[in-house]
Coordinates of N, CA and C in Angstrom, one line a residue:
X1 N 0.6 -1.3 0.3 CA -0.1 0.0 -0.3 C 1.2 1.2 -0.4
X2 N 2.1 1.6 0.9 CA 3.4 2.9 0.7 C 3.2 2.5 -0.7
X3 N 3.9 1.5 -0.9 CA 4.5 2.1 -2.3 C 3.4 2.2 -3.4
X4 N 2.5 2.4 -3.6 CA 0.5 2.7 -4.1 C 0.7 4.0 -3.9
X5 N 0.9 5.2 -2.7 CA 0.4 6.0 -2.2 C 1.7 6.6 -2.6
X6 N 2.9 6.3 -2.3 CA 4.6 6.4 -2.9 C 4.7 6.9 -4.0
X7 N 3.7 6.2 -4.9 CA 3.9 6.4 -6.9 C 2.7 7.0 -6.5
X8 N 1.0 7.7 -6.4 CA 0.7 8.8 -6.3 C 1.2 9.7 -6.4
X9 N 1.5 10.4 -5.2 CA 2.1 11.1 -4.4 C 3.6 11.9 -5.6
X10 N 4.0 11.1 -6.0 CA 5.2 11.4 -7.3 C 4.6 11.7 -8.4
X11 N 3.3 10.8 -8.4 CA 3.2 11.1 -10.0 C 2.3 12.6 -10.2
X12 N 1.0 12.6 -9.0 CA 1.0 14.5 -8.7 C 1.9 15.9 -8.1
X13 N 3.1 14.8 -7.8 CA 3.9 16.2 -7.7 C 4.5 16.4 -8.7
X14 N 5.4 15.4 -10.2 CA 5.3 15.5 -11.8 C 4.5 16.4 -11.9
X15 N 3.1 15.7 -11.8 CA 1.7 16.2 -12.6 C 1.6 18.4 -12.5
X16 N 1.9 18.4 -11.0 CA 1.5 20.4 -10.5 C 3.2 20.7 -11.1
X17 N 4.1 20.1 -10.6 CA 5.5 20.6 -11.5 C 5.8 21.2 -13.6
X18 N 5.3 20.2 -13.6 CA 4.8 20.4 -14.9 C 4.0 21.3 -15.4
X19 N 2.9 21.1 -14.4 CA 1.4 22.4 -14.3 C 2.3 23.3 -14.7
X20 N 2.9 23.6 -13.8 CA 3.7 24.6 -12.9 C 4.7 25.6 -14.4
X21 N 5.4 25.0 -15.0 CA 6.3 24.6 -16.0 C 5.6 24.7 -16.6
X22 N 4.9 24.9 -17.4 CA 3.6 24.8 -18.9 C 3.2 26.5 -18.3
X23 N 2.7 26.9 -17.4 CA 1.8 28.0 -16.8 C 3.4 29.0 -16.9
X24 N 4.6 28.2 -16.4 CA 5.6 30.1 -16.7 C 5.8 30.0 -17.8
X25 N 6.0 28.9 -18.7 CA 6.7 28.9 -20.2 C 6.3 30.2 -21.1
X26 N 5.2 30.6 -20.9 CA 5.1 31.9 -22.0 C 6.4 33.4 -21.3
X27 N 6.8 32.8 -19.9 CA 7.5 33.9 -19.3 C 8.8 33.3 -20.0
X28 N 9.4 32.8 -19.7 CA 11.2 32.0 -19.5 C 10.8 31.6 -21.2
X29 N 10.0 32.2 -22.3 CA 10.4 31.6 -23.8 C 10.4 33.3 -24.5
X30 N 10.2 34.5 -23.4 CA 9.9 36.1 -24.3 C 11.0 36.4 -24.9
X31 N 10.8 37.1 -25.8 CA 12.4 36.9 -26.9 C 11.6 38.5 -26.6
X32 N 12.7 39.2 -27.3 CA 12.5 41.2 -27.0 C 11.9 41.6 -29.3
X33 N 10.9 42.8 -28.2 CA 9.8 43.4 -29.9 C 10.1 44.3 -30.7
X34 N 11.8 44.3 -30.1 CA 12.1 45.5 -30.8 C 13.9 44.8 -31.1
X35 N 14.6 45.8 -31.8 CA 16.1 45.0 -32.0 C 16.9 46.3 -30.8
X36 N 15.9 47.7 -30.9 CA 16.4 49.0 -29.7 C 17.1 48.1 -28.3
X37 N 17.2 49.2 -27.9 CA 17.8 48.9 -26.3 C 16.6 50.0 -25.8
X38 N 17.0 49.0 -24.3 CA 15.9 50.7 -22.8 C 16.9 51.1 -22.6
X39 N 15.5 52.1 -22.6 CA 15.5 53.9 -22.7 C 15.8 54.6 -21.4
X40 N 14.3 53.2 -20.9 CA 13.9 53.7 -18.9 C 13.3 52.4 -18.2
X41 N 14.4 51.6 -17.0 CA 14.2 50.7 -17.1 C 12.3 50.6 -15.9
X42 N 12.3 49.3 -15.3 CA 11.2 49.0 -15.1 C 11.3 49.9 -12.9
X43 N 10.6 50.6 -13.0 CA 10.7 50.6 -11.0 C 10.6 52.3 -10.8
X44 N 11.9 51.9 -10.1 CA 11.7 54.3 -9.2 C 12.3 55.0 -10.3
X45 N 11.6 55.6 -10.6 CA 12.1 56.3 -11.7 C 13.0 57.9 -11.5
X46 N 13.0 58.8 -10.0 CA 12.6 59.6 -9.5 C 12.2 59.7 -8.3
X47 N 13.2 59.4 -7.2 CA 13.0 59.3 -6.1 C 12.2 60.7 -5.4
X48 N 12.4 61.2 -6.5 CA 12.3 63.5 -5.4 C 10.4 63.2 -6.2
X49 N 10.4 62.7 -7.1 CA 9.2 62.9 -7.9 C 8.4 61.3 -7.8
X50 N 8.5 61.1 -7.6 CA 8.4 59.2 -6.8 C 7.3 58.9 -8.0
X51 N 7.6 58.6 -9.2 CA 7.9 58.7 -10.7 C 8.0 57.0 -10.4
X52 N 7.3 56.5 -10.3 CA 7.1 54.2 -10.9 C 6.6 53.6 -12.4
X53 N 8.3 53.7 -13.0 CA 7.0 52.7 -14.1 C 7.2 51.1 -13.9
X54 N 5.9 51.4 -14.1 CA 5.2 49.0 -13.8 C 5.8 48.3 -15.2
X55 N 7.3 49.2 -16.7 CA 7.3 48.2 -17.6 C 8.2 49.5 -18.0
X56 N 9.2 48.6 -19.2 CA 9.7 49.5 -19.7 C 10.0 50.2 -21.0
X57 N 10.5 51.4 -21.5 CA 10.7 51.9 -22.3 C 11.2 52.1 -22.9
X58 N 11.7 50.9 -24.6 CA 12.5 50.6 -25.3 C 12.9 51.9 -26.3
X59 N 13.4 51.7 -27.0 CA 14.2 52.2 -28.0 C 13.1 51.0 -29.6
X60 N 12.7 52.2 -30.6 CA 12.5 52.1 -32.0 C 13.8 52.2 -33.1
X61 N 14.3 51.6 -33.7 CA 14.6 52.0 -34.9 C 13.8 52.5 -35.7
X62 N 14.4 53.6 -36.5 CA 13.6 53.8 -37.3 C 11.9 53.5 -37.9
X63 N 11.8 53.0 -39.0 CA 10.3 52.3 -39.3 C 10.5 50.8 -39.0
X64 N 11.5 50.2 -37.6 CA 11.0 49.4 -37.9 C 9.5 48.7 -36.9
X65 N 9.3 47.7 -36.4 CA 8.3 47.1 -36.6 C 8.2 46.5 -35.2
X66 N 6.8 47.0 -34.6 CA 7.7 46.3 -32.8 C 6.8 45.2 -33.0
X67 N 7.7 43.4 -32.7 CA 7.3 42.4 -32.5 C 6.7 41.9 -30.9
X68 N 5.0 40.9 -30.9 CA 5.3 40.1 -30.8 C 6.3 38.9 -29.2
X69 N 6.4 39.2 -28.3 CA 7.6 39.2 -26.6 C 7.5 37.2 -27.8
X70 N 6.1 36.7 -27.6 CA 5.9 35.2 -28.0 C 4.8 35.6 -28.2
X71 N 4.3 34.1 -28.0 CA 3.3 33.1 -28.9 C 1.1 34.2 -28.3
X72 N 0.9 34.0 -28.5 CA -0.9 34.2 -27.9 C -2.2 35.0 -27.9
X73 N -3.5 35.4 -27.4 CA -4.3 35.8 -28.4 C -3.9 37.6 -27.7
X74 N -4.4 38.4 -29.3 CA -4.6 39.6 -29.0 C -6.0 40.1 -27.7
X75 N -5.7 40.2 -27.1 CA -6.8 40.2 -25.5 C -7.4 41.6 -26.5
X76 N -6.5 43.1 -26.0 CA -6.9 43.9 -26.3 C -7.2 45.0 -27.0
X77 N -7.2 46.1 -27.6 CA -6.6 46.8 -28.6 C -7.8 48.6 -28.1
X78 N -6.2 49.1 -27.4 CA -8.0 50.5 -27.6 C -7.0 51.8 -26.9
X79 N -6.9 53.0 -26.0 CA -6.8 54.7 -26.4 C -6.5 55.1 -25.2
X80 N -5.7 54.6 -25.1 CA -6.1 55.4 -22.9 C -5.7 56.9 -23.3
X81 N -4.9 58.1 -22.2 CA -4.4 58.8 -22.3 C -3.1 58.7 -21.1
X82 N -2.6 57.6 -20.5 CA -1.3 57.0 -20.2 C -0.9 56.4 -20.7
X83 N -1.7 55.0 -21.7 CA -0.9 54.6 -22.8 C -0.7 55.0 -24.4
X84 N -1.2 55.9 -24.8 CA -1.3 56.0 -26.2 C -2.4 54.9 -26.3
X85 N -2.2 54.2 -27.7 CA -2.9 53.4 -28.3 C -2.0 52.5 -27.7
X86 N -2.4 51.4 -27.6 CA -2.3 49.9 -26.6 C -2.3 48.4 -27.5
X87 N -1.7 47.5 -27.1 CA -2.0 46.6 -27.6 C -1.9 45.2 -25.9
X88 N -2.3 44.2 -25.7 CA -2.4 43.6 -24.1 C -2.7 42.5 -25.5
X89 N -1.4 41.3 -25.4 CA -1.4 40.4 -25.6 C -1.1 39.4 -24.9
X90 N -2.5 38.0 -24.3 CA -2.5 36.4 -23.3 C -2.3 35.9 -24.7
X91 N -0.8 36.2 -22.9 CA 0.1 34.5 -23.6 C -0.3 33.4 -22.5
X92 N -1.0 33.8 -21.2 CA -1.4 32.0 -20.4 C -2.7 32.7 -20.1
X93 N -3.5 32.0 -18.8 CA -4.6 32.5 -18.6 C -3.1 33.3 -17.8
X94 N -2.3 33.5 -16.8 CA -1.8 34.2 -16.3 C -0.8 35.7 -16.5
X95 N -0.3 35.3 -18.0 CA 0.8 35.5 -18.3 C -0.2 37.0 -19.5
X96 N 0.4 38.7 -19.5 CA 0.7 39.1 -21.2 C 1.3 39.4 -20.4
X97 N 1.1 40.8 -22.1 CA 2.1 42.0 -22.1 C 1.3 42.8 -23.0
X98 N 1.8 44.1 -22.9 CA 1.2 45.2 -22.4 C 2.2 46.2 -23.5
X99 N 2.0 46.5 -24.8 CA 2.8 47.4 -26.0 C 2.2 48.5 -26.3
X100 N 2.0 50.4 -25.5 CA 2.0 51.4 -26.0 C 2.8 52.1 -26.2
X101 N 2.3 53.3 -26.5 CA 2.3 54.0 -28.1 C 3.3 54.1 -29.2
X102 N 1.7 53.4 -29.3 CA 1.8 53.1 -30.5 C 1.1 53.2 -32.3
X103 N 2.0 53.5 -32.7 CA 1.1 54.0 -34.0 C 0.1 53.1 -34.3
X104 N 0.1 53.2 -36.0 CA 0.2 52.0 -36.5 C -0.8 50.6 -35.8
X105 N -1.1 50.3 -36.2 CA -1.4 48.7 -35.5 C -1.7 47.5 -37.0
X106 N -1.4 46.3 -36.4 CA -1.3 45.6 -37.5 C -2.2 44.3 -37.0
X107 N -2.4 44.4 -36.2 CA -3.1 43.3 -35.6 C -5.3 43.7 -35.4
X108 N -5.6 43.1 -35.0 CA -6.6 42.5 -35.2 C -7.4 42.1 -33.6
X109 N -7.9 42.5 -32.6 CA -8.8 41.9 -31.5 C -9.0 40.2 -31.8
X110 N -9.1 39.9 -30.5 CA -9.0 37.7 -31.2 C -7.8 37.3 -32.1
X111 N -7.2 37.9 -31.8 CA -5.9 37.5 -33.5 C -5.2 36.2 -32.7
X112 N -4.6 35.0 -32.9 CA -3.9 34.5 -33.2 C -2.3 35.3 -33.1
X113 N -1.4 35.3 -32.8 CA -0.4 36.2 -33.1 C 0.7 34.8 -32.4
X114 N 1.9 34.5 -33.0 CA 2.5 34.1 -33.0 C 4.1 35.0 -32.3
X115 N 5.2 34.7 -32.0 CA 6.2 35.3 -31.6 C 7.1 35.9 -32.4
X116 N 7.5 37.0 -32.5 CA 7.9 37.7 -33.9 C 7.0 37.9 -34.4
X117 N 6.0 37.3 -34.4 CA 5.1 38.0 -35.5 C 5.1 39.7 -35.7
X118 N 5.3 40.8 -36.0 CA 4.6 42.3 -36.1 C 3.5 42.3 -35.9
X119 N 3.1 43.1 -35.0 CA 2.0 44.2 -34.0 C 2.3 45.7 -34.1
X120 N 2.4 45.9 -34.7 CA 2.3 47.9 -34.4 C 3.5 47.9 -35.6
X121 N 3.5 50.1 -35.1 CA 5.2 50.4 -35.3 C 4.4 51.8 -34.3
X122 N 5.7 52.0 -33.6 CA 5.9 52.7 -32.5 C 4.7 54.5 -32.6
X123 N 4.3 55.5 -32.2 CA 3.8 56.2 -32.1 C 4.7 58.1 -32.3
X124 N 5.9 57.4 -32.5 CA 7.0 59.1 -32.3 C 8.5 58.8 -33.3
X125 N 8.1 57.1 -33.8 CA 8.9 56.7 -34.4 C 10.2 56.5 -33.4
X126 N 10.2 56.9 -32.2 CA 11.6 56.3 -32.2 C 11.3 55.3 -31.1
X127 N 10.1 55.3 -30.2 CA 10.2 54.5 -28.5 C 9.2 54.1 -28.5
X128 N 8.7 53.3 -27.2 CA 7.6 52.6 -27.1 C 7.7 52.7 -25.7
X129 N 6.3 52.3 -24.9 CA 6.5 51.0 -24.2 C 6.1 50.0 -24.3
X130 N 6.8 48.9 -22.7 CA 6.5 47.6 -23.1 C 5.9 46.9 -21.2
X131 N 5.1 46.5 -20.6 CA 4.5 45.6 -19.9 C 4.5 44.1 -19.6
X132 N 4.9 43.8 -18.9 CA 4.8 42.4 -18.6 C 4.3 41.8 -17.2
X133 N 2.9 41.4 -17.5 CA 1.6 41.2 -15.9 C 1.9 39.7 -15.6
X134 N 1.9 38.6 -14.6 CA 1.0 38.0 -14.4 C -0.1 37.8 -13.5
X135 N -1.1 37.8 -13.7 CA -2.1 38.5 -13.4 C -2.1 39.7 -12.8
X136 N -2.3 40.2 -11.8 CA -2.1 41.2 -10.8 C -1.1 42.1 -10.6
X137 N 0.2 41.8 -11.3 CA 1.4 41.1 -10.4 C 1.7 42.4 -11.8
X138 N 2.8 43.0 -11.7 CA 4.2 43.6 -12.3 C 4.9 43.1 -12.6
X139 N 5.8 43.1 -13.7 CA 6.9 42.5 -13.1 C 8.5 42.6 -14.4
X140 N 9.4 42.6 -14.1 CA 11.0 43.6 -14.3 C 10.5 42.5 -16.1
X141 N 10.3 43.9 -17.3 CA 10.6 42.1 -18.2 C 11.5 42.3 -18.0
X142 N 12.4 42.7 -18.0 CA 14.4 43.4 -18.5 C 15.2 41.7 -17.7
X143 N 14.4 41.1 -16.6 CA 14.0 40.0 -16.1 C 14.3 38.8 -17.2
X144 N 13.4 38.7 -17.8 CA 12.6 37.2 -18.9 C 12.4 37.8 -19.9
X145 N 13.0 39.2 -20.7 CA 13.6 38.6 -21.9 C 14.8 39.0 -22.3
X146 N 16.2 39.3 -22.9 CA 16.9 39.2 -23.3 C 17.1 40.7 -24.1
X147 N 18.0 42.4 -23.7 CA 17.5 42.4 -24.7 C 18.8 42.9 -25.3
X148 N 18.7 43.6 -27.1 CA 20.4 44.4 -27.4 C 21.4 44.9 -26.2
X149 N 22.5 45.2 -26.4 CA 23.1 45.5 -25.4 C 23.3 46.6 -25.9
X150 N 24.0 47.3 -25.2 CA 24.3 48.8 -24.9 C 22.6 49.6 -23.4
X151 N 21.1 48.2 -23.9 CA 21.1 49.0 -22.7 C 20.7 49.3 -21.3
X152 N 20.2 50.5 -20.7 CA 20.3 50.6 -19.6 C 19.0 50.3 -18.0
X153 N 18.9 50.4 -17.8 CA 17.8 50.4 -16.8 C 17.9 51.6 -15.6

């Protein structure tokens, strides 16, 4: 009996481990959405003004398109004062990326996108904003995405 309980426990542990790894797969397999560098990093920007960035600002060289950091579904396209025109890609039940300060948008809501697929052009032709979220928690994109050399936080 002990052997059967141990085997069931081991199988349950392996199942939980596999389920957890699958949940994080969209975070661990991220790629840079542009060849540009980090202009403003995640976190406190100016302690005196208490300005906190929940994402990063990336340069977007020339006419380069902004691409999806991983596969997923376009869950929202909208415009706000805070983000300008933006896109949210759901990569899993918990993981999402937000791309803000966008100009021409190249995808539609509900569309399935692949990693590296063009999503939009930068609004100003020089930079855009990227957030990485796990549920209601903001994650530092630089901890999960390798940005080109020359990037700074």
